[in-house]
Coordinates of C-alpha atoms in Angstrom, one line a residue:
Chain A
X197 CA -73.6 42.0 70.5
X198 CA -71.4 39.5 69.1
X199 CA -68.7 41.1 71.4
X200 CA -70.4 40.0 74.4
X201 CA -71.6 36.4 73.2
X202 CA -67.6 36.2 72.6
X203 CA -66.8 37.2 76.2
X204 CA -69.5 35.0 77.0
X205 CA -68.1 32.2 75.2
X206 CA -64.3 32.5 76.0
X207 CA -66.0 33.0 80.2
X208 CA -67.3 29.5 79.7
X209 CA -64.3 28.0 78.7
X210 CA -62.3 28.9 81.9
X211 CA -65.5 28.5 83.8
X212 CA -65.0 25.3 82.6
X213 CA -61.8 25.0 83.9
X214 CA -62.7 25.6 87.3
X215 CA -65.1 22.8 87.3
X216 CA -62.9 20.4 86.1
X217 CA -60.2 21.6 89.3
X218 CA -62.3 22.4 91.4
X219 CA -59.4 22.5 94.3
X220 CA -58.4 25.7 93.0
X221 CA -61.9 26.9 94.9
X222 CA -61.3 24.0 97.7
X223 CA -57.6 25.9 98.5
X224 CA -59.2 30.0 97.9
X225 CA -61.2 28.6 100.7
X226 CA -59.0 26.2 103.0
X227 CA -56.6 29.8 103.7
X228 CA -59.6 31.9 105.4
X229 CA -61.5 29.0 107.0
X230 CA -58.1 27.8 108.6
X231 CA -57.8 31.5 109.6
X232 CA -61.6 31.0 110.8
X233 CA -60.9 28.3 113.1
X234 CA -57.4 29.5 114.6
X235 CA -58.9 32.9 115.7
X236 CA -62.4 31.5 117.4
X237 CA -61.2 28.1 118.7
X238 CA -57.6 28.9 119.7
X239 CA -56.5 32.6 120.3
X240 CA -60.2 34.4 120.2
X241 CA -60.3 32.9 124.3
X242 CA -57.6 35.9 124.4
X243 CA -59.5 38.7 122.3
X244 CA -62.2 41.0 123.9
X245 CA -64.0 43.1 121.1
X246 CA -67.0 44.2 123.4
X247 CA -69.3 41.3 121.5
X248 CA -70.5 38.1 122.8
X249 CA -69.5 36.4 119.5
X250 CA -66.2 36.6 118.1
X251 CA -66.8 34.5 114.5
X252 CA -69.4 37.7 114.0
X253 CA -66.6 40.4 114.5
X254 CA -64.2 38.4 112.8
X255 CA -66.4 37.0 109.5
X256 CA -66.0 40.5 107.5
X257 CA -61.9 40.7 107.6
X258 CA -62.0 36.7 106.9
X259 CA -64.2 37.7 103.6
X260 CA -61.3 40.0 103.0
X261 CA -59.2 37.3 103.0
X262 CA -61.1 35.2 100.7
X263 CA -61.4 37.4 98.1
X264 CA -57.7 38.1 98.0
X265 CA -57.0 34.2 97.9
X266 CA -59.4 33.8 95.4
X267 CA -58.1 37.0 92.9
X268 CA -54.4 35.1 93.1
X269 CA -55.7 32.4 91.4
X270 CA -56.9 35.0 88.2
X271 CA -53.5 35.6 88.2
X272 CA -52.5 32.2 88.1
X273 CA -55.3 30.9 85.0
X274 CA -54.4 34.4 82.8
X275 CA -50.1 33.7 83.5
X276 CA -51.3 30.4 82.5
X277 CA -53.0 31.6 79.2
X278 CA -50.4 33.8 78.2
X279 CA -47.6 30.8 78.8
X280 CA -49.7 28.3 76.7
X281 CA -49.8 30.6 74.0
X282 CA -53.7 30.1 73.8
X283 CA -54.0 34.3 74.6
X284 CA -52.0 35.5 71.6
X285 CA -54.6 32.7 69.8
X286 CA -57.6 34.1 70.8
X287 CA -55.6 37.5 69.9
X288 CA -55.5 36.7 66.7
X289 CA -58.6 35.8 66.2
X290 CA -61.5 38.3 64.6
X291 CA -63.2 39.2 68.3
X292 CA -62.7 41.9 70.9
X293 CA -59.3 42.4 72.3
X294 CA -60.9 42.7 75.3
X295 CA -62.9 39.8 75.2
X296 CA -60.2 37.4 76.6
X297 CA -59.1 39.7 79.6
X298 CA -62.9 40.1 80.2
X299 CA -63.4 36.6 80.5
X300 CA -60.8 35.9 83.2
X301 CA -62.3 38.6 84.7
X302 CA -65.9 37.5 84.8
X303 CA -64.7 33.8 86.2
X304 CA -62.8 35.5 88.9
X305 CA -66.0 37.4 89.8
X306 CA -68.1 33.5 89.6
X307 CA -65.1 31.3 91.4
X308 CA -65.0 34.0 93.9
X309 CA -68.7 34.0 94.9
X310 CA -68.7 30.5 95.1
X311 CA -65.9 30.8 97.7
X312 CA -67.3 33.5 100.1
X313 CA -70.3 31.3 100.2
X314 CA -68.6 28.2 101.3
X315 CA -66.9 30.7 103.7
X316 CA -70.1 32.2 105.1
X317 CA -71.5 28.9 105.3
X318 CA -68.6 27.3 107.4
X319 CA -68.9 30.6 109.9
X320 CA -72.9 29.9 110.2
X321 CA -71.8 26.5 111.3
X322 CA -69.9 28.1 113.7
X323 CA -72.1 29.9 115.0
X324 CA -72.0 33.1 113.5
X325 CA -76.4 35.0 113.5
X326 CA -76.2 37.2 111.1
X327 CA -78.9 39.8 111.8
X328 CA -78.6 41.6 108.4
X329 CA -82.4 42.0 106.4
X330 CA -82.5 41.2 102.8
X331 CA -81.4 45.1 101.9
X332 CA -78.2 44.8 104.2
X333 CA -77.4 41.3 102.7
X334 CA -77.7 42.8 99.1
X335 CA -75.2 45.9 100.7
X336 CA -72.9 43.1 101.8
X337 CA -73.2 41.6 98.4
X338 CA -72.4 44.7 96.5
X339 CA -69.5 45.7 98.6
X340 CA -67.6 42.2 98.3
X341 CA -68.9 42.0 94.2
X342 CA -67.2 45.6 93.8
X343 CA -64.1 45.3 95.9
X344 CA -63.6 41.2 94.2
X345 CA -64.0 43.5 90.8
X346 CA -61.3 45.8 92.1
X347 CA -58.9 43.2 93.1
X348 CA -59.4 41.1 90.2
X349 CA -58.0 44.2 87.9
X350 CA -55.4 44.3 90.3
X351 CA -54.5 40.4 89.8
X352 CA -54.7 40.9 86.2
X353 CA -51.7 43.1 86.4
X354 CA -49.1 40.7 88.0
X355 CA -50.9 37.7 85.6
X356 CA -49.8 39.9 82.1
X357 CA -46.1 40.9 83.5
X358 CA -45.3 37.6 85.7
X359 CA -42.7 35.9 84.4
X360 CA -43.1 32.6 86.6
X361 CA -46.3 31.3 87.9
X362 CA -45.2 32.0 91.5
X363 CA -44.5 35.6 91.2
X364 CA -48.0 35.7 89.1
X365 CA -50.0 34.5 92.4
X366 CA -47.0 36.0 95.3
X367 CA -49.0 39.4 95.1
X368 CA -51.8 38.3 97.0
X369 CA -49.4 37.9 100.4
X370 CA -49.8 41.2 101.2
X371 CA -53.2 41.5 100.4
X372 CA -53.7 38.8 102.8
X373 CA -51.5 40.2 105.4
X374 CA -53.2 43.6 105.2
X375 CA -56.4 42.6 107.1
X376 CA -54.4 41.6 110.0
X377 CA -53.1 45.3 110.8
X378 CA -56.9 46.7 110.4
X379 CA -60.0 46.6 112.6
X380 CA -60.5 42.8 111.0
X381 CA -59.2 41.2 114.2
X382 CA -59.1 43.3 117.1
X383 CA -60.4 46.4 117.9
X384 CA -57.7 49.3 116.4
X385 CA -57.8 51.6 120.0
X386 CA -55.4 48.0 121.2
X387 CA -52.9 49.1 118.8
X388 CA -49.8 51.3 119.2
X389 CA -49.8 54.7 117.8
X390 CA -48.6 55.0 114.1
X391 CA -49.6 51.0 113.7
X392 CA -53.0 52.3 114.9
X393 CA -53.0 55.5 112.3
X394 CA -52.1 53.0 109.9
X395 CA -54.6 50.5 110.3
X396 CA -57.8 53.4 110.6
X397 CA -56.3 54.8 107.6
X398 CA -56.3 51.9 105.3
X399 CA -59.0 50.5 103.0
X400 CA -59.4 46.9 104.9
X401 CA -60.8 48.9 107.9
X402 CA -63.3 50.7 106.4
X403 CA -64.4 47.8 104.1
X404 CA -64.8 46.0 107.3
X405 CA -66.4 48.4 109.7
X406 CA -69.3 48.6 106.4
X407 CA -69.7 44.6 106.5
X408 CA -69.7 44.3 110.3
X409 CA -72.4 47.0 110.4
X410 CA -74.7 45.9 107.5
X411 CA -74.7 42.1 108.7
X412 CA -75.5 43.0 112.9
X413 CA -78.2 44.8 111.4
X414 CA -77.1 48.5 112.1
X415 CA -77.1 51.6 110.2
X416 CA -73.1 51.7 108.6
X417 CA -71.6 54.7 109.9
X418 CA -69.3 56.9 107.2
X419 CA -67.2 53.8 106.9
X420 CA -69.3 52.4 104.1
X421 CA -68.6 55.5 102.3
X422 CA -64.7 55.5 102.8
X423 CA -65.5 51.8 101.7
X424 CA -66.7 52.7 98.4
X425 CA -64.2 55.0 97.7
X426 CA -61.5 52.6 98.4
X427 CA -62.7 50.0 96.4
X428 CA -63.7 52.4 92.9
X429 CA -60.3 54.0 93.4
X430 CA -58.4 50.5 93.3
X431 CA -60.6 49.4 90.4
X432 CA -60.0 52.8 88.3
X433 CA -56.3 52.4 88.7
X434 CA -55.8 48.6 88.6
X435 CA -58.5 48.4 85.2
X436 CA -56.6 51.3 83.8
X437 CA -52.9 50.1 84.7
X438 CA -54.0 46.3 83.6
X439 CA -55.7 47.6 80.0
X440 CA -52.9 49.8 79.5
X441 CA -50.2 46.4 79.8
X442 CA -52.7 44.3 77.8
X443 CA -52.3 47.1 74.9
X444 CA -48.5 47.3 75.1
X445 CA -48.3 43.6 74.6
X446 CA -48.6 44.5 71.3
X447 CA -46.4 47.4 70.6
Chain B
X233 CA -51.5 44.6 42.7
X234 CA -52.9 43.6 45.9
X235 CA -55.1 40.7 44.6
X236 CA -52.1 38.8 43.1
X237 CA -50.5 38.2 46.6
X238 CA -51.9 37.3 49.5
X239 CA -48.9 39.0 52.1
X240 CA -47.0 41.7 51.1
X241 CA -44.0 43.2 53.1
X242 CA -42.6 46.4 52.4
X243 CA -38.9 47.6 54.8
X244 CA -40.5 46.3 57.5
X245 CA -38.1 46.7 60.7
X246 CA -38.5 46.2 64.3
X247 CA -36.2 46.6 67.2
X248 CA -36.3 45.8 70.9
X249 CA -34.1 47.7 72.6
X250 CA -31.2 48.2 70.9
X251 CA -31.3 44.5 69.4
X252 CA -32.4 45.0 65.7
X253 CA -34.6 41.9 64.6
X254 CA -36.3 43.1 61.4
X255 CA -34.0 45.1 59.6
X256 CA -36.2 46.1 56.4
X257 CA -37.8 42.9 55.7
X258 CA -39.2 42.8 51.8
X259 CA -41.5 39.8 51.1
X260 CA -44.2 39.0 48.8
X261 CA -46.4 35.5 49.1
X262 CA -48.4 34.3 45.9
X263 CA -52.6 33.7 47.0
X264 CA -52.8 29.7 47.4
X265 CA -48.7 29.3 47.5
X266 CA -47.2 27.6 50.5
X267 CA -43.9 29.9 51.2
X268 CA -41.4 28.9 53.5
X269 CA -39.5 31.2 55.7
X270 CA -36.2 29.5 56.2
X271 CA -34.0 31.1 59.2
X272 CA -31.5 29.8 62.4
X273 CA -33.1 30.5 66.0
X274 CA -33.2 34.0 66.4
X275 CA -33.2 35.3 63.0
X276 CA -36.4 37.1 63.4
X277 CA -38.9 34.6 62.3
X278 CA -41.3 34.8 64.9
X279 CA -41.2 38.6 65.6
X280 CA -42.4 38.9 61.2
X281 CA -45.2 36.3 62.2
X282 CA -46.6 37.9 64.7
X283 CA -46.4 41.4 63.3
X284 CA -48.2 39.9 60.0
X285 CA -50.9 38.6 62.9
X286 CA -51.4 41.9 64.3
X287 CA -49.4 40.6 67.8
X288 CA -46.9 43.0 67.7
X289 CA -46.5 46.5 66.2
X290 CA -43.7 47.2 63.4
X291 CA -41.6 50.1 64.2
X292 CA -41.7 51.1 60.4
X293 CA -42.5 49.2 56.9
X294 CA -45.6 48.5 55.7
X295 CA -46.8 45.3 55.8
X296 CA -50.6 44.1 54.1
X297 CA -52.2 40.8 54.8
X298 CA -55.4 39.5 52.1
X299 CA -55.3 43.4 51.1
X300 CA -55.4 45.2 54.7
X301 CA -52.8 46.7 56.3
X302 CA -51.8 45.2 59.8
X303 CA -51.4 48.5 61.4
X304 CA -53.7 50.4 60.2
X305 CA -56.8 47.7 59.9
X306 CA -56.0 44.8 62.3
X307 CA -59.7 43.6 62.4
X308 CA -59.9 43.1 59.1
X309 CA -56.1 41.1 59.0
X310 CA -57.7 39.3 62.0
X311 CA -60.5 38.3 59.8
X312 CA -58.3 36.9 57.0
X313 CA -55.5 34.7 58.8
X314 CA -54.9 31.9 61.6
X315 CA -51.8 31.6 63.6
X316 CA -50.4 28.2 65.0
X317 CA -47.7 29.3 67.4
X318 CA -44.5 27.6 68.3
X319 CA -45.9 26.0 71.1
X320 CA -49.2 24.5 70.4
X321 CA -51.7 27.0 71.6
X322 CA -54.6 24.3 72.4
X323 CA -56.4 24.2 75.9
X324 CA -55.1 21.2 78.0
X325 CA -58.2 21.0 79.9
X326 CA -60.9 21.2 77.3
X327 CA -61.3 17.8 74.8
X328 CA -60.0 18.1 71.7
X329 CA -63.4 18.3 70.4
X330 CA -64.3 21.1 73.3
X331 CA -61.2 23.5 71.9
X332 CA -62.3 22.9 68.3
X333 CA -66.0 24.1 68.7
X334 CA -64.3 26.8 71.3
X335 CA -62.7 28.3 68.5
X336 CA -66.1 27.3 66.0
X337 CA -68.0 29.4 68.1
X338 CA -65.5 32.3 68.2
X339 CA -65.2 32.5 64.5
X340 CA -69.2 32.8 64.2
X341 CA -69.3 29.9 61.7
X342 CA -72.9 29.2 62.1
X343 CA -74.1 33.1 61.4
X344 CA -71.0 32.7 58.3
X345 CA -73.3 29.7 57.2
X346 CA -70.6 27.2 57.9
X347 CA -72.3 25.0 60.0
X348 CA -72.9 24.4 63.5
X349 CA -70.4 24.9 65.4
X350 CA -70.3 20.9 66.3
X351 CA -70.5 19.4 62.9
X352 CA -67.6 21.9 62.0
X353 CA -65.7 20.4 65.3
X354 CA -66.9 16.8 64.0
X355 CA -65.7 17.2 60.6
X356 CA -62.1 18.7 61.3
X357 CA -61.8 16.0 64.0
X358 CA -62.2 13.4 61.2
X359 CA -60.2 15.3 59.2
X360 CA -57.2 14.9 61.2
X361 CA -58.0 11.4 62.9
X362 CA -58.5 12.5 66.0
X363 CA -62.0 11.1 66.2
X364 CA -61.3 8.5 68.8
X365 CA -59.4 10.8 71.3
X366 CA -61.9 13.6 70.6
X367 CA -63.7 13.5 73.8
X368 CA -60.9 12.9 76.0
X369 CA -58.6 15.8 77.7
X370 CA -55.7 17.5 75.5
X371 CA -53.6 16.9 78.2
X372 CA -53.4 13.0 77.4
X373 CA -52.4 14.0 73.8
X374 CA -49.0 13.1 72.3
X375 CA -47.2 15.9 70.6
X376 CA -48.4 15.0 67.2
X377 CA -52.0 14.8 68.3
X378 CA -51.6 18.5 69.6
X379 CA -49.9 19.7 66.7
X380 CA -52.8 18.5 64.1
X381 CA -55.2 19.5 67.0
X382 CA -53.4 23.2 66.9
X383 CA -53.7 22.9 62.9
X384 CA -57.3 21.7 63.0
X385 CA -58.1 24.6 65.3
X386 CA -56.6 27.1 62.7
X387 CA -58.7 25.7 59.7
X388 CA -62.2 26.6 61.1
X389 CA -64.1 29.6 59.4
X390 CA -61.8 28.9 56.3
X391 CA -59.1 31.7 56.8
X392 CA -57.6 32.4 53.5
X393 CA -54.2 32.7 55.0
X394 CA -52.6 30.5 57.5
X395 CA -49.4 31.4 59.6
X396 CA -47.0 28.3 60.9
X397 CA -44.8 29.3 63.2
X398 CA -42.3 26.0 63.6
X399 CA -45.2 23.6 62.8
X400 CA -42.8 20.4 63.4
X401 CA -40.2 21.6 65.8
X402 CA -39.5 18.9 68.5
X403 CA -41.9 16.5 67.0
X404 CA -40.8 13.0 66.0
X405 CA -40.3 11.7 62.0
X406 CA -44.7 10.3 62.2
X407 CA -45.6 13.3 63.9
X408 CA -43.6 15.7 61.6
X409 CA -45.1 13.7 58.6
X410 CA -48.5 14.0 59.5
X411 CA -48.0 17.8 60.1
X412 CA -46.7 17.7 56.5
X413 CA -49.3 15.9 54.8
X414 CA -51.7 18.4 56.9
X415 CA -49.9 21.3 55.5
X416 CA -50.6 19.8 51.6
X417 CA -54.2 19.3 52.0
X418 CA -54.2 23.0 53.2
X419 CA -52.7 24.4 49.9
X420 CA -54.1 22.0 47.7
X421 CA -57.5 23.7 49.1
X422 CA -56.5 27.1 48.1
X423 CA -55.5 28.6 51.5
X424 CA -52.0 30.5 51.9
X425 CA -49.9 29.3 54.2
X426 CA -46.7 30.9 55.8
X427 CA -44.5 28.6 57.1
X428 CA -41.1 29.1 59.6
X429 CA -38.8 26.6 60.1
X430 CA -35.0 26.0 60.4
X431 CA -35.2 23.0 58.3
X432 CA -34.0 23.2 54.8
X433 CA -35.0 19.7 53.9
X434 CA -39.2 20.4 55.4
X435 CA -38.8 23.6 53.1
X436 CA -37.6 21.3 50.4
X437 CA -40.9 19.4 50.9
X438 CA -43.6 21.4 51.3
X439 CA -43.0 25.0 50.2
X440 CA -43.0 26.5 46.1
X441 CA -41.1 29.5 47.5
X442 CA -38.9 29.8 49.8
X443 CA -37.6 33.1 51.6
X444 CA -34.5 32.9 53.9
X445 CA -34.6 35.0 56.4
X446 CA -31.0 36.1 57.8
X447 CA -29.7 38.6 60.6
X448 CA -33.6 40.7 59.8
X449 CA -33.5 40.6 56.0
X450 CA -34.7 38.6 53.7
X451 CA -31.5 37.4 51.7
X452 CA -32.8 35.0 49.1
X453 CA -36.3 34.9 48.0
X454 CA -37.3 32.5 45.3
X455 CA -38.7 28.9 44.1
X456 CA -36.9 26.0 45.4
X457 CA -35.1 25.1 41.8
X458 CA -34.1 29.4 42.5
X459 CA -32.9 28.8 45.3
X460 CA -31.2 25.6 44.7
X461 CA -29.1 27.3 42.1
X462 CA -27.6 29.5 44.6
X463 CA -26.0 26.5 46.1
X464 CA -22.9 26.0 45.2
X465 CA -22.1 22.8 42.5
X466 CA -22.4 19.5 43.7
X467 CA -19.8 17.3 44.1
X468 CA -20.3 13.7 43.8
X469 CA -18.8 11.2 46.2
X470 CA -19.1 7.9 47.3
X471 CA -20.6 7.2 50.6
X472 CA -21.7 3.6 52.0
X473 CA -25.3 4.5 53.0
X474 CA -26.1 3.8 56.6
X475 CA -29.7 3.8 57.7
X476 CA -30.3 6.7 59.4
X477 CA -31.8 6.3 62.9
X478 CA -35.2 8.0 61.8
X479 CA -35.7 5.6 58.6
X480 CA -35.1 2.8 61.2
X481 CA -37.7 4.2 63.3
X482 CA -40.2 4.7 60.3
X483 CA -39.3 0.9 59.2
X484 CA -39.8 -0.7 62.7
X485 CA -42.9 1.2 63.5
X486 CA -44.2 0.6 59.9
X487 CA -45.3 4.2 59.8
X488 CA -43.2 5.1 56.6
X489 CA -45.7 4.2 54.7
X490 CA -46.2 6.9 51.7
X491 CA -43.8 9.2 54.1
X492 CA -41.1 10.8 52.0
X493 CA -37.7 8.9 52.5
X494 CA -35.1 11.2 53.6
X495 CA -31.9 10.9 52.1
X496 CA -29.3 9.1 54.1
X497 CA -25.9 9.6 51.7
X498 CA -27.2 12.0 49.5
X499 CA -24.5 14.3 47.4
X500 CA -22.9 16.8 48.9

């Protein structure tokens, strides 16, 4: 009990931290809505994928894209923690070791919600109709909870071993490149061969194929399946790798 | 026996890499003493604190904090101390207030019956005359105001033993002072604190023992008249005294004022 009113208490500090900057969200969110407006108002004229509108097909892969903006910046607060000395206070203090990695990793999960909705809302003013019901939307809003989870473990790898607060946040790039060589964009049949094995064959596809299905209203295919597994497996290894490095801290 | 002192350290080593730090460190610190360990940058200081705060694992020694062993029960070690690090380890973008019941509310005191954990914050602020900047950002904070902020934070829940890594390094002559005088009221209420610094003449001033810490042992360990009477004789000579810059500073800004006056052409 007092283990979780202690991750409860060290969450409400950083919480608190994003509230009093809130541009961290303002910049997790400027990335994919910049993205937004590029691909409908500029080169989406260009890009046929079979649907009359194009901010539907390309909402999913921009969530992507917010989620991995938004994980950098866990990197960035728990660098920032370990820099300031604070960690190795709360450390040493008589509560879970845990507790403080747990926090950071509850406020990615809250900062990160906040963002995709901003997101979504900017698409709706762009027209994007969702035709999801209430059972799709809560589909969509366990996939993007479990694969911000699994990315957030990830982010918390580079935030304990970072040595500058650049190389703590530069392991998001190619998790925001990755969505551009998967089905995010364009279709993957207009891709080359091995770019086009490569882009079926990676997680951002089949996370994307689930969240295109579940908000147009239709039955997801395997893909939400494939999905899943991506997702757990990234969260097993990055909550296992990152635990590990927050235990040899100490040896 | 183990109720008589507060740390005890027992061929303590530790090693990164090749690069031995701790080379079999033996210490003892008296409950409710102030014991300063005196060593040059790199001499291991830090790496002993933070294996005495269950940070960092010994490679081999035994080391035993209010009774418990830091390997083998760092809960219970955890429950005993407080740690000030080097660098003040306060949150820049809570108040001061904000960090003090932060850490209030981590340490349970309202379930220890301590208080709440904002008349605890209250009192501490008081305490160290940080009342009128309580509710305003740390970041604003001078370097002394973090420093007693980081030595406030380490009071709450009454730990019986208090670690200092550096307390006054790269803090002005008022600053340091105020740090000093914070230090005093600590041991005159019983607690234990373990001090680091480089400075001979703050070891002089605050500490009953004093333990200097040299290429990962502990060399000399003993009270300051012990320790003094390892120095070689003094010689007396005849020196004009010249104010030293920090005594003008203390006279100008008027803040000398009970301070102790360091000694300008003392004998050597």
């Amino acid at each position: 009990m007092t283990a979780i009113a202690d991750t409860a208490t060290l969450t409400g500090r950083s919480l608190r931290h994003i509230l009093r900057s809130p541009d961290t969200i303002i910049t997790t969110v400027m990335m994919p809505v910049a993205f937004l407006l590029l691909f409908v108002y500029v080169l989406g004229g260009a890009i046929d994928v079979g649907t009359d509108s194009y901010v539907t097909y390309l909402l999913p892969g921009i969530l992507v894209i917010t989620i991995a903006s938004s994980v950098s910046y866990t990197a960035f607060r728990l660098f920032t923690d370990l820099q300031g000395g604070i960690f190795e206070r709360f450390q040493s203090l008589p509560i879970t070791r845990s507790g403080p990695l747990w926090a950071h990793v509850l406020t990615s999960l809250v900062a990160t919600a906040v963002s995709l909705v901003l997101v979504i809302g900017v698409a709706l003013l762009m027209g994007f109709r969702p035709q999801a019901s209430v059972l799709d939307w809560l589909a969509v809003a366990g996939i993007l909870s479990l694969l911000t989870l699994a990315l957030t473990w990830l982010a918390v790898i580079p935030g304990l071993t970072a040595s500058t607060p650049d190389g703590a946040s530069a392991f998001a790039y190619p998790l925001i490149l990755l969505p551009f060589v998967s089905s995010a964009f364009v279709p993957t049949a207009s891709m080359p061969g091995p770019v086009r094995w490569f882009a079926e064959n990676q997680p951002v596809t089949a996370i994307v194929d689930a969240l295109r299905d579940l908000l147009a209203g239709n039955a997801p295919g395997s893909a939400i399946w494939v999905a899943l597994a991506w997702c757990v497996g990234i969260l097993v290894v990055g909550y296992v790798v990152a635990t590990a490095l927050h235990r040899r801290r100490s040896a | 026996m183990a109720t008589e002192h507060a740390i005890r350290v027992e061929a303590l080593t530790k090693s990164y890499g090749d690069l031995e730090v701790l080379r079999g460190v033996d210490l003892a610190v008296a409950r409710g003493s102030i014991t300063a360990l005196l060593g040059a940058n790199g001499a291991g200081k830090t790496t002993l604190v933070r294996i005495l705060a269950t940070l960092l694992r010994a490679d081999a020694g035994v080391a035993t904090v209010g009774g418990a062993d830091v390997a083998g029960e760092p809960a219970r070690v955890r429950e005993a101390i407080s740690l000030t690090g080097q660098f003040a380890a306060v949150d820049e973008v809570l108040t001061g207030r904000e960090n003090l019941v932060l850490v209030a509310r981590l340490r349970h005191v309202e379930a220890r019956g301590l208080g709440k954990p904002a008349a605890v914050a209250s009192a501490l602020l008081e305490r160290f005359g940080l009342t009128d900047a309580a509710d305003r950002r740390v970041g604003t904070y001078s370097g002394g105001m973090r420093r007693r902020l980081d030595i406030a934070m380490s009071l709450i829940g009454d730990p019986p033993v208090v670690f200092l890594d550096e307390p006054t390094t790269g803090l002005d002559p008022q600053a340091r002072n105020e740090v000093w005088d914070a230090v005093r009221t600590l041991a005159a209420g019983g607690t234990t604190v373990l001090l680091t610094t480089q400075y001979l003449e703050e070891a002089e001033q605050l500490a009953h023992q004093i333990a200097i810490l040299h290429e990962g042992r502990i060399i000399v360990d003993g009270t300051l008249a012990e320790v003094k009477a390892l120095m070689p004789p003094a010689t007396v000579e005849y020196v004009e005294k010249q104010p030293s810059l920090e005594e003008i500073f203390l006279a100008v800004t008027g803040a000398g004022a009970g301070a102790p006056a360091p000694q300008g052409g003392e004998q050597r």
